[in-house]
Amino acid sequence: AVATFVLFRFAGLGFNLVTLSGLALSIGLAVDNAIVLFENVAHRARGIGSAGRRNLRTIAAAREVLFPLLAGTATTAVVMTPFLYLEGELRDVYAPFVLSVVLSLVASLGVALTVVPAATAWALAGGGARSAGKRRLERGFDRLLRAVLRRPIVPILASAVLLGASLWVFAEKVPKGSIFAPQADTKLRVSLGFPPGTDLAHADNLLRRFEDRVLGHEFYRNDWISSVDVLVRADLATLTVDFPVAVARTLAPISLQEELTQVAATIAGADVSVSGSGPGFQRARSFVSPSYLLRVTGPEYERVRDLSFAIAERLRREPRVRDVDPNGSGLFVEDARELVIRPDREALARVGLTATDLVRTLRPAVADELDSRRLSGPDGELRARVRFTGGETLDVADLRALRVPIPRGPSVAVADVAAIEERALPGEIRRRDQRYERSISFDYRGPRRVGDRFTRSIVENTELPTGYLLEDGLGLFLTRTERRDLNLSIALAVGLVALVSAALFESVSLALIATLCIPLAFVGIPFVFWLSGETFDRTAYVGLILLAGIAVNNALLLVHRAGHLRRRGASRRDAARRATVERVRPVLLTTATSVAGLVPLVWQGGGTGAGTWRAFALAGIAGLSAAALFTLLVIPCLFVPLARFRGGRPRGRPGAIANVPPTLPRLNLPSTKGVAR
């Protein structure tokens, strides 16, 4: 930790939520290098009584894993390079996170290469044999590996099938791209807004209608509601209903929302809102109609408007789409509406009226005030306004029923001489970087996952003129630029890992074997997200990038050891088996510590900002677990047919490796020739 803080100081990093999350992840990864080094030193130097020989064995054991440890840290460090080419928010958020992880791993490598060998040699001074549990683990795994290596093509084909299945699950079953972390709690909220000066008792009485309905409901009696919170102020009154996690998966939240919406229809004199949030209203198992928003942008306002209307007309033809509004204004902007009056001049002429007579009748009804003036009174001046009686509550039907007087004859209804309709307008005009923006809102009747897929297909398959763009208006999906940047970052990370591996082994075939662990690590990720119902968001993509550098570490150790044994004369099959048996315990331990460091990020509580790294942690846990499994069972099978070495046949006799001691440093001793006894 001290070394990490020193590196933070030189790198100019501070402590914030992003860097602290990186340190939380590094807690599990930081001990991996120490575990590998300790295991190898203990394996080579255990049971040696002489301090000098034990120290020599310790140095040799440390040198044996030096290059794999350096390569493992380098692969994790190089995956940070793609983040330097990200743009905007992605770079601002994730670059400090990855940098904090890399600095922690560099510090852990320095500690592992200096402190751990000395501490291990001191701890082994008392001797001692390997534990019985470790011997049983190695013997049992050796028998399993012998059976697997008899037919290496079987696990190779099985892993290829699993990889193909995982890609299909990822493309068809996993929801992707949401930037909003799922909320931990399912809440139903009723909000009443009042004009200034409203009596507090009046506000409380109106909200009590909703509260009485909830407290008298069978859901409350059956403990399907965990709490009911009420807040009443002169200008605002809210009722919040919390549902337990088990109830959130049922239709109870949606059913209660519909009942409270019916109560809201009976409230007058207040702005009423009934809204739900959390998994009970957002998950795919709830057949609630989620709202979606598409945004059209372009340089000309009229052209943007026409394109919005065309897309809205296309949406109306879809059987599951409802409430299409080409004037959608976003989440927090009220929709504006206007009255359109079209006089029927022929009908007006038949009754002896003109458009001016029609306007003279309608103006008092739609005007905010007819006249205003200041009057003098005993208490000073007062401002008096003259308004149309009931003008605040008139709707389109009332306007159509107004009577227009005729000079000679009975009056006539407005509906007989004019057409009146209410038309929606955008609640705002938005222009960003000299480009106009217009939104299209709609509801999708079906599961959220299907609605997301439908909306994404509309965005990706709609062709617009050059200079105009259709994108997700709520930020539910990654933009094309963000998706391109992330995919490029993943590809670049894999390529850099392959280059580092090739530099370590000086062999393309061995580097290929180790790098193949990266796509195999991906196998477990889609199934975890599919079964858990989590959304594969931006943080999960970042998890894939880091996984490319971390998952390959164990494969580097295994392939490096197998290549060393092969060069000393062992057959490919025997080298793969012996190297895997020797590395099985470090692989399992390092995977366990890395997964343990990610678990707190999965189970963090709710609240603002909670769950930000949940998808990242799930991707890391699934990927590291799959990487460990395939490293131990599939990488040895790939080593048998793919391993190639330069320089002809390996040195030594086949099978002679069984009794070859580990490589020791060469000692320059004085010659004893001619020395008398």
XYZ file of C-alpha atoms in Angstrom:
677
model
C 0.000 0.000 0.000
C 2.830 2.419 0.857
C 4.519 1.772 -2.486
C 1.198 2.335 -4.271
C 0.689 5.682 -2.555
C 4.192 6.753 -3.564
C 3.450 5.896 -7.197
C 0.162 7.805 -6.932
C 2.136 10.845 -5.822
C 4.513 10.695 -8.795
C 1.646 10.052 -11.246
C -0.346 13.009 -9.913
C -3.371 10.882 -8.968
C -5.618 11.883 -6.095
C -8.101 9.915 -4.042
C -11.678 10.002 -5.290
C -14.476 7.547 -5.958
C -12.895 6.356 -9.221
C -9.357 5.754 -7.945
C -10.588 4.236 -4.676
C -12.679 1.770 -6.708
C -9.504 0.845 -8.576
C -7.700 0.277 -5.264
C -10.583 -1.895 -4.072
C -10.158 -4.071 -7.147
C -6.374 -4.145 -6.698
C -6.641 -5.631 -3.213
C -7.249 -9.028 -4.764
C -4.880 -8.619 -7.696
C -1.962 -7.188 -5.716
C -1.236 -10.444 -3.892
C -1.168 -12.557 -7.062
C 2.516 -11.940 -7.774
C 3.424 -12.699 -4.172
C 1.429 -15.951 -4.250
C 3.113 -17.167 -7.434
C 6.588 -16.310 -6.178
C 6.004 -17.810 -2.738
C 4.607 -21.041 -4.182
C 7.532 -21.483 -6.542
C 10.175 -20.707 -3.887
C 8.492 -22.996 -1.376
C 8.293 -25.767 -3.957
C 12.001 -25.518 -4.853
C 13.631 -24.675 -1.519
C 11.526 -26.606 0.981
C 13.392 -29.179 3.060
C 16.917 -27.882 2.364
C 18.779 -27.596 5.653
C 21.827 -25.630 4.537
C 21.210 -21.893 4.547
C 23.557 -21.350 1.619
C 21.915 -23.964 -0.582
C 18.455 -22.758 0.450
C 19.339 -19.208 -0.545
C 20.657 -20.410 -3.897
C 17.468 -22.364 -4.504
C 15.420 -19.295 -3.532
C 17.277 -17.144 -6.060
C 16.870 -19.793 -8.756
C 13.156 -20.174 -8.029
C 12.653 -16.409 -8.184
C 14.547 -16.211 -11.483
C 12.397 -19.023 -12.863
C 9.175 -16.992 -12.586
C 10.717 -13.554 -13.050
C 9.922 -13.158 -16.732
C 6.346 -14.528 -16.478
C 5.651 -12.122 -13.613
C 7.104 -9.218 -15.566
C 5.091 -10.210 -18.615
C 1.906 -10.581 -16.558
C 2.288 -7.111 -15.098
C 3.197 -5.739 -18.525
C 0.074 -7.221 -20.133
C -2.063 -5.570 -17.467
C -0.236 -2.277 -17.970
C -0.424 -2.215 -21.763
C -4.207 -2.597 -21.774
C -4.303 0.905 -20.335
C -2.969 2.300 -23.619
C -6.329 2.145 -25.460
C -7.911 4.349 -22.788
C -5.645 7.182 -23.862
C -7.494 7.236 -27.193
C -11.009 7.323 -25.753
C -12.933 10.561 -25.910
C -15.063 12.584 -23.519
C -16.630 10.950 -20.494
C -15.204 7.500 -21.165
C -11.652 8.763 -20.880
C -12.312 11.093 -17.934
C -13.902 8.343 -15.842
C -12.095 5.150 -16.741
C -8.528 6.266 -17.406
C -7.871 7.174 -13.712
C -9.494 3.910 -12.665
C -7.277 1.775 -14.881
C -4.185 3.813 -13.997
C -4.803 3.218 -10.282
C -5.049 -0.531 -10.939
C -1.846 -0.581 -12.997
C 0.143 1.392 -10.421
C -1.029 -0.946 -7.674
C 0.105 -3.973 -9.674
C 3.494 -2.406 -10.419
C 3.972 -1.726 -6.711
C 2.952 -5.290 -5.848
C 5.477 -6.659 -8.357
C 8.274 -4.658 -6.764
C 7.339 -5.938 -3.306
C 7.022 -9.506 -4.587
C 10.505 -9.496 -6.142
C 12.249 -8.001 -3.108
C 10.442 -8.811 0.118
C 8.738 -12.125 -0.668
C 11.873 -14.194 -1.546
C 13.676 -13.098 1.606
C 10.626 -13.678 3.798
C 9.991 -17.087 2.222
C 13.596 -18.227 2.703
C 13.431 -17.162 6.346
C 10.094 -18.947 6.836
C 11.493 -22.166 5.313
C 14.546 -22.175 7.585
C 12.817 -24.647 9.878
C 12.277 -27.101 7.029
C 9.005 -28.963 6.786
C 7.364 -31.027 4.108
C 4.479 -30.182 1.849
C 1.042 -30.522 3.394
C -1.003 -33.636 2.760
C -3.797 -31.538 1.254
C -1.490 -30.090 -1.364
C -0.178 -33.535 -2.279
C -3.727 -34.878 -2.633
C -4.687 -31.907 -4.824
C -1.725 -32.448 -7.137
C -2.250 -36.222 -7.365
C -5.969 -35.874 -8.057
C -5.486 -33.187 -10.659
C -2.645 -35.181 -12.255
C -5.003 -38.122 -12.800
C -7.653 -35.826 -14.280
C -5.152 -34.160 -16.585
C -3.759 -37.474 -17.826
C -7.280 -38.471 -18.867
C -7.874 -35.129 -20.588
C -4.573 -35.204 -22.485
C -5.280 -38.660 -23.910
C -7.810 -37.005 -26.257
C -6.923 -33.284 -26.383
C -9.222 -32.682 -29.321
C -12.300 -33.258 -27.121
C -11.798 -30.311 -24.711
C -10.628 -28.124 -27.603
C -13.832 -28.769 -29.565
C -15.958 -28.412 -26.430
C -14.413 -25.026 -25.663
C -15.002 -23.909 -29.264
C -18.677 -24.876 -28.989
C -18.999 -23.027 -25.674
C -17.353 -19.962 -27.185
C -19.806 -19.973 -30.081
C -22.752 -20.426 -27.719
C -21.564 -17.571 -25.519
C -21.277 -15.257 -28.530
C -24.854 -16.122 -29.520
C -26.120 -15.523 -25.975
C -24.277 -12.210 -25.862
C -25.786 -11.066 -29.165
C -29.350 -12.276 -28.608
C -30.020 -12.552 -24.880
C -27.891 -10.030 -23.005
C -29.237 -6.451 -22.752
C -26.432 -4.087 -23.627
C -25.578 -0.445 -23.297
C -27.583 1.021 -20.404
C -25.580 3.635 -18.538
C -27.991 3.781 -15.621
C -27.188 1.286 -12.888
C -30.253 -0.714 -11.807
C -31.677 0.518 -8.554
C -31.623 -1.806 -5.582
C -35.138 -0.889 -4.362
C -38.513 -0.859 -6.062
C -40.365 2.334 -5.184
C -43.726 3.825 -6.115
C -43.990 7.568 -5.612
C -46.997 9.887 -5.649
C -46.204 13.593 -5.917
C -48.678 16.473 -5.543
C -47.602 19.996 -6.488
C -49.582 22.977 -5.185
C -49.610 26.692 -6.056
C -48.079 29.129 -3.574
C -50.254 29.888 -0.570
C -51.935 26.469 -0.395
C -53.125 25.554 3.083
C -51.043 22.783 4.655
C -54.134 20.951 5.904
C -55.608 20.965 2.391
C -52.420 19.430 0.975
C -52.447 16.764 3.678
C -56.098 15.894 3.013
C -55.459 15.384 -0.694
C -52.428 13.166 -0.103
C -54.345 11.179 2.511
C -56.580 9.816 -0.251
C -53.591 7.971 -1.666
C -52.281 6.976 1.760
C -55.644 5.500 2.802
C -55.802 3.487 -0.418
C -52.318 2.044 0.211
C -52.810 1.305 3.929
C -56.152 -0.362 3.248
C -54.844 -2.458 0.372
C -54.404 -6.210 0.612
C -50.758 -5.781 -0.398
C -50.139 -3.856 2.825
C -52.031 -6.396 4.943
C -50.035 -9.263 3.408
C -46.680 -7.512 4.037
C -46.088 -7.000 0.330
C -45.237 -3.373 1.144
C -42.211 -2.774 3.340
C -42.783 0.906 4.180
C -44.960 3.927 3.416
C -43.327 7.358 3.793
C -45.272 10.633 3.706
C -43.935 14.178 3.349
C -46.293 17.176 3.265
C -45.292 20.783 2.613
C -47.286 23.786 1.522
C -46.064 23.481 -2.066
C -45.346 19.754 -2.343
C -46.671 16.504 -0.874
C -45.137 13.091 -1.597
C -46.035 9.496 -0.767
C -43.321 6.849 -1.238
C -44.144 3.131 -1.175
C -41.265 0.625 -0.873
C -41.628 -2.980 -2.036
C -39.512 -5.927 -0.809
C -37.157 -7.574 -3.290
C -39.320 -10.706 -3.546
C -42.424 -8.667 -4.415
C -40.548 -6.570 -6.977
C -40.511 -9.565 -9.332
C -44.339 -9.762 -9.352
C -47.034 -7.587 -10.920
C -47.935 -6.043 -7.547
C -45.997 -2.760 -8.066
C -47.575 -2.194 -11.472
C -51.050 -3.082 -10.193
C -50.809 -0.626 -7.304
C -49.485 2.053 -9.654
C -52.571 1.691 -11.849
C -54.893 1.970 -8.839
C -53.172 5.101 -7.567
C -53.326 6.560 -11.071
C -57.103 6.160 -10.948
C -57.148 8.042 -7.646
C -55.016 10.776 -9.222
C -57.681 11.290 -11.892
C -60.086 12.495 -9.180
C -57.703 15.171 -7.841
C -58.222 18.780 -8.956
C -56.201 21.870 -8.169
C -52.831 20.101 -8.001
C -50.185 18.727 -10.338
C -50.288 14.964 -9.735
C -47.559 12.486 -10.685
C -47.561 8.710 -10.069
C -44.245 7.112 -11.041
C -42.362 3.898 -10.324
C -38.651 3.158 -10.221
C -36.443 0.160 -9.627
C -36.389 -3.455 -10.849
C -40.134 -3.936 -10.315
C -40.870 -1.407 -13.040
C -37.818 -1.858 -15.303
C -36.977 -5.552 -15.542
C -37.984 -7.708 -18.439
C -40.370 -9.857 -16.393
C -42.660 -6.890 -15.762
C -44.961 -6.177 -18.704
C -44.954 -2.452 -18.097
C -44.751 0.004 -20.968
C -41.400 1.766 -20.555
C -40.930 5.153 -22.154
C -38.345 5.620 -24.878
C -36.994 8.733 -26.508
C -35.308 9.054 -29.890
C -33.415 12.196 -30.848
C -33.032 13.581 -34.372
C -30.270 16.142 -34.894
C -29.347 18.203 -37.928
C -28.449 21.678 -39.200
C -31.955 22.746 -40.405
C -34.900 23.005 -38.026
C -37.623 22.330 -40.617
C -35.800 19.307 -41.998
C -35.298 17.920 -38.491
C -39.023 18.397 -37.838
C -40.020 16.604 -41.053
C -37.702 13.678 -40.311
C -39.122 13.419 -36.787
C -42.671 13.231 -38.136
C -41.636 10.574 -40.667
C -40.004 8.422 -37.975
C -43.041 8.889 -35.723
C -45.320 7.709 -38.523
C -43.145 4.632 -38.948
C -43.377 3.912 -35.217
C -47.184 4.191 -35.265
C -47.323 1.301 -37.732
C -45.707 -1.034 -35.193
C -48.397 -3.050 -33.334
C -46.704 -2.839 -29.916
C -45.876 0.862 -30.030
C -48.252 3.294 -28.338
C -48.429 7.009 -27.547
C -46.012 8.169 -30.229
C -45.238 11.866 -29.843
C -42.885 13.562 -32.334
C -42.720 16.528 -29.946
C -41.228 14.687 -26.993
C -39.335 17.017 -24.711
C -37.290 14.734 -22.497
C -37.641 13.692 -18.912
C -38.016 16.963 -17.039
C -39.639 19.340 -19.546
C -43.407 19.678 -19.660
C -45.033 19.156 -23.056
C -46.532 22.275 -24.621
C -49.866 22.268 -26.444
C -51.655 24.773 -28.624
C -55.216 25.294 -29.821
C -55.689 25.359 -33.581
C -58.902 27.051 -34.798
C -59.826 26.692 -38.484
C -62.871 28.836 -39.409
C -65.296 27.373 -41.953
C -65.850 30.495 -44.037
C -68.705 28.991 -46.047
C -70.589 28.049 -42.861
C -69.946 31.513 -41.428
C -71.281 33.165 -44.587
C -74.470 31.084 -44.509
C -75.400 32.492 -41.074
C -74.168 36.000 -41.801
C -70.997 35.895 -39.681
C -67.353 36.651 -40.360
C -64.116 35.362 -38.892
C -63.950 38.544 -36.818
C -67.242 37.630 -35.112
C -65.835 34.191 -34.291
C -62.662 35.683 -32.818
C -64.739 38.151 -30.773
C -66.545 35.191 -29.151
C -63.494 33.017 -28.488
C -61.053 35.691 -27.301
C -62.606 36.173 -23.824
C -62.572 32.415 -23.223
C -58.931 31.834 -24.109
C -57.435 35.128 -22.901
C -55.606 35.157 -19.578
C -57.400 38.403 -18.694
C -59.844 40.726 -20.442
C -58.855 43.913 -18.705
C -56.886 45.101 -15.716
C -56.573 48.395 -13.915
C -55.632 49.804 -10.530
C -58.416 50.876 -8.206
C -58.108 53.145 -5.188
C -59.497 51.849 -1.901
C -59.303 52.504 1.835
C -56.279 50.179 2.081
C -54.482 51.711 -0.877
C -54.349 50.783 -4.544
C -55.535 47.372 -5.712
C -54.981 45.701 -9.074
C -58.246 44.401 -10.497
C -58.513 41.925 -13.385
C -61.528 40.936 -15.447
C -61.537 37.306 -16.589
C -63.949 34.950 -18.318
C -65.948 32.906 -15.803
C -64.536 29.370 -15.702
C -61.829 30.183 -18.217
C -59.185 28.211 -16.302
C -61.077 24.931 -16.645
C -62.349 25.230 -20.229
C -61.263 22.411 -22.517
C -61.685 21.837 -26.244
C -65.215 20.460 -25.835
C -66.273 23.546 -23.867
C -64.875 25.848 -26.530
C -66.746 23.971 -29.233
C -69.967 24.396 -27.257
C -69.677 28.190 -26.936
C -72.436 30.116 -28.722
C -71.711 32.778 -31.325
C -74.503 35.406 -31.416
C -76.100 36.178 -34.787
C -77.413 39.722 -35.446
C -80.774 38.506 -36.724
C -81.609 35.033 -35.452
C -80.589 32.444 -32.819
C -76.956 31.896 -31.803
C -74.865 29.136 -33.348
C -72.308 26.788 -31.726
C -68.637 27.340 -32.468
C -68.371 23.701 -33.607
C -70.837 24.468 -36.444
C -68.709 27.216 -37.957
C -65.116 26.241 -37.044
C -62.889 23.250 -36.348
C -60.995 23.324 -33.046
C -58.272 20.855 -32.151
C -55.474 20.645 -29.621
C -52.017 19.996 -31.013
C -48.825 19.094 -29.200
C -45.763 21.278 -29.545
C -42.199 20.715 -28.438
C -41.740 22.145 -24.974
C -38.387 23.568 -25.955
C -36.113 24.323 -28.893
C -32.686 22.787 -28.468
C -29.609 23.635 -30.475
C -26.178 22.230 -29.690
C -23.063 23.048 -31.699
C -25.218 24.706 -34.374
C -27.324 21.542 -34.718
C -31.041 21.425 -33.930
C -32.394 18.597 -31.819
C -35.912 17.176 -31.746
C -37.150 14.216 -29.711
C -39.679 11.460 -30.422
C -41.198 9.755 -27.379
C -43.146 6.493 -27.404
C -44.146 3.543 -25.252
C -43.475 -0.093 -26.059
C -46.006 -2.692 -24.872
C -43.842 -5.627 -23.931
C -40.817 -6.728 -21.912
C -38.110 -4.162 -21.365
C -35.495 -6.317 -23.062
C -37.600 -6.602 -26.219
C -38.286 -2.871 -26.138
C -34.577 -2.130 -25.856
C -33.837 -4.387 -28.800
C -36.599 -2.791 -30.882
C -35.384 0.729 -30.112
C -31.800 -0.197 -30.908
C -32.862 -1.666 -34.263
C -34.720 1.549 -35.136
C -31.634 3.621 -34.349
C -29.243 1.390 -36.286
C -31.415 0.673 -39.348
C -32.907 4.110 -40.060
C -31.151 5.887 -42.916
C -31.114 9.691 -42.757
C -29.696 12.297 -45.148
C -26.083 13.295 -44.818
C -25.578 15.564 -41.832
C -28.582 14.240 -39.877
C -28.385 11.717 -37.071
C -30.838 9.535 -35.144
C -29.747 8.424 -31.685
C -31.090 7.270 -28.354
C -32.455 10.290 -26.503
C -32.361 8.864 -22.978
C -28.776 7.637 -23.121
C -29.922 4.030 -22.667
C -27.508 2.709 -25.279
C -23.964 3.356 -26.291
C -23.623 5.713 -29.187
C -21.996 4.482 -32.369
C -18.853 6.450 -31.588
C -18.635 5.050 -28.060
C -19.246 1.501 -29.268
C -16.593 1.922 -31.963
C -14.088 3.266 -29.437
C -14.726 0.455 -26.968
C -14.516 -2.275 -29.612
C -11.295 -0.755 -30.921
C -9.931 -0.610 -27.372
C -10.689 -4.294 -26.797
C -9.050 -5.311 -30.084
C -6.017 -3.134 -29.366
C -5.718 -4.572 -25.852
C -5.719 -8.150 -27.179
C -3.129 -7.226 -29.804
C -0.825 -5.621 -27.240
C -1.119 -8.652 -24.965
C -0.155 -10.896 -27.876
C 2.903 -8.742 -28.626
C 4.066 -8.817 -25.003
C 3.593 -12.591 -24.910
C 5.578 -13.051 -28.109
C 8.395 -10.916 -26.682
C 8.465 -13.080 -23.547
C 8.535 -16.464 -25.278
C 10.351 -15.439 -28.468
C 7.898 -17.810 -30.082
C 4.727 -17.022 -31.999
C 3.184 -20.414 -31.249
C 3.640 -20.145 -27.474
C 2.327 -16.565 -27.514
C -0.703 -17.763 -29.476
C -1.415 -20.501 -26.923
C -1.332 -18.032 -24.032
C -3.379 -15.392 -25.878
C -6.118 -17.916 -26.702
C -7.011 -17.783 -23.024
C -8.569 -14.335 -23.597
C -11.490 -15.434 -25.836
C -11.945 -18.510 -23.649
C -12.276 -16.243 -20.599
C -15.169 -14.499 -22.358
C -17.204 -17.729 -22.338
C -18.526 -17.298 -18.816
C -19.502 -13.625 -19.086
C -22.640 -13.737 -21.314
C -24.193 -16.577 -19.320
C -23.732 -14.700 -16.025
C -25.346 -11.535 -17.405
C -28.144 -13.518 -19.039
C -29.028 -15.476 -15.902
C -28.712 -12.483 -13.555
C -30.665 -10.126 -15.811
C -27.982 -7.439 -15.518
C -27.308 -4.989 -18.321
C -23.964 -5.154 -20.105
C -23.089 -1.475 -19.820
C -19.971 0.651 -20.243
C -18.323 -0.593 -17.072
C -18.684 -4.170 -18.320
C -16.863 -3.203 -21.528
C -14.091 -1.750 -19.383
C -14.046 -5.055 -17.506
C -13.437 -6.851 -20.808
C -10.480 -4.601 -21.579
C -8.851 -5.190 -18.198
C -9.712 -8.877 -18.399
C -7.626 -9.122 -21.559
C -4.564 -8.171 -19.513
C -5.346 -10.055 -16.299
C -6.825 -13.354 -17.511
C -3.721 -14.199 -19.528
C -1.364 -14.043 -16.519
C -1.905 -17.626 -15.374
C -1.621 -18.872 -18.945
C 1.736 -17.100 -19.249
C 3.035 -18.899 -16.156
C 1.827 -22.273 -17.351
C 3.070 -21.960 -20.938
C 6.414 -20.554 -19.784
C 6.965 -23.507 -17.452
C 5.825 -26.028 -20.072
C 8.157 -24.503 -22.644
C 11.032 -24.690 -20.150
C 10.366 -28.387 -19.537
C 10.020 -29.060 -23.248
C 13.409 -27.475 -23.992
C 14.989 -29.709 -21.351
C 13.845 -32.839 -23.128
C 10.298 -33.614 -22.028
C 7.680 -34.523 -24.593
C 4.980 -31.980 -25.320
C 2.318 -33.984 -23.527
C 4.493 -34.609 -20.477
C 5.685 -30.981 -20.362
C 2.104 -29.692 -20.489
C 0.986 -32.119 -17.781
C 3.872 -31.450 -15.388
C 3.687 -27.674 -15.803
C -0.055 -27.641 -15.162
C 0.223 -29.831 -12.061
C 2.945 -27.575 -10.665
C 0.891 -24.425 -11.332
C -2.565 -25.670 -10.305
C -2.346 -24.330 -6.753
C -1.034 -20.841 -7.695
C -3.685 -20.580 -10.418
C -6.498 -21.422 -8.005
C -5.151 -19.147 -5.269
C -4.618 -16.128 -7.526
C -8.070 -16.562 -9.064
C -9.652 -16.802 -5.610
C -7.948 -13.623 -4.387
C -8.834 -11.705 -7.544
C -12.475 -12.776 -7.355
C -12.568 -11.923 -3.647
C -11.440 -8.397 -4.469
C -14.361 -8.005 -6.891
C -17.104 -9.409 -4.658
C -17.573 -6.173 -2.621
C -18.230 -4.282 -5.856
C -21.081 -6.691 -6.646
C -22.781 -6.531 -3.265
C -22.488 -2.821 -2.568
C -25.704 -1.322 -1.324
C -28.206 0.947 -2.966
C -28.312 4.692 -3.018
C -26.952 7.389 -5.227
C -24.002 6.155 -7.217
C -24.329 2.613 -5.892
C -23.894 -0.234 -8.314
C -21.703 1.845 -10.616
C -19.125 -0.953 -10.838
C -21.526 -3.890 -10.465
C -21.452 -4.842 -14.143
C -17.662 -4.438 -14.171
C -17.330 -6.766 -11.171
C -19.672 -9.382 -12.669
C -17.691 -9.372 -15.910
C -14.439 -9.708 -13.977
C -15.649 -12.542 -11.739
C -17.122 -14.526 -14.619
C -14.118 -13.925 -16.866
C -11.458 -14.766 -14.273
C -13.296 -17.920 -13.182
C -13.653 -19.111 -16.772
C -10.025 -18.205 -17.485
C -8.815 -20.337 -14.561
C -10.890 -23.322 -15.699
C -9.754 -23.160 -19.319
C -6.142 -22.447 -18.337
C -5.971 -25.678 -16.362
C -7.885 -27.913 -18.789
C -7.700 -26.460 -22.321
C -4.362 -24.622 -22.501
C -2.411 -27.906 -21.893
C -4.402 -29.500 -24.718
C -3.544 -26.588 -27.021
C 0.121 -26.838 -26.061
C 0.381 -30.398 -27.397
C -0.407 -29.662 -31.084
C 0.578 -25.978 -31.302
C 3.872 -25.671 -29.408
C 6.774 -25.062 -31.785
C 10.427 -24.410 -30.863
C 13.299 -23.021 -32.824
C 16.648 -24.712 -32.972
C 15.647 -28.253 -33.821
C 14.907 -30.977 -31.315
C 14.862 -30.201 -27.610
C 17.974 -30.816 -25.584
C 18.196 -33.904 -23.386
C 16.688 -37.351 -23.541
C 12.926 -37.829 -23.703
C 11.644 -38.602 -20.259
C 14.828 -37.438 -18.524
C 13.091 -34.356 -17.197
C 11.638 -36.267 -14.266
C 14.877 -36.051 -12.308
C 16.243 -32.721 -13.576
C 16.717 -30.265 -10.712
C 15.745 -26.624 -11.150
C 18.292 -24.366 -12.781
C 20.821 -22.921 -10.315
C 23.085 -19.908 -10.781
C 26.535 -20.791 -12.104
C 29.240 -20.523 -9.404
C 32.832 -19.571 -10.362
C 34.936 -21.753 -8.018
C 38.755 -21.869 -8.037
C 40.317 -24.835 -9.781
C 41.499 -27.708 -7.553
C 43.811 -29.226 -10.138
C 47.220 -29.961 -8.687
C 46.228 -29.286 -5.122
C 47.604 -31.934 -2.747
C 45.311 -33.684 -0.351
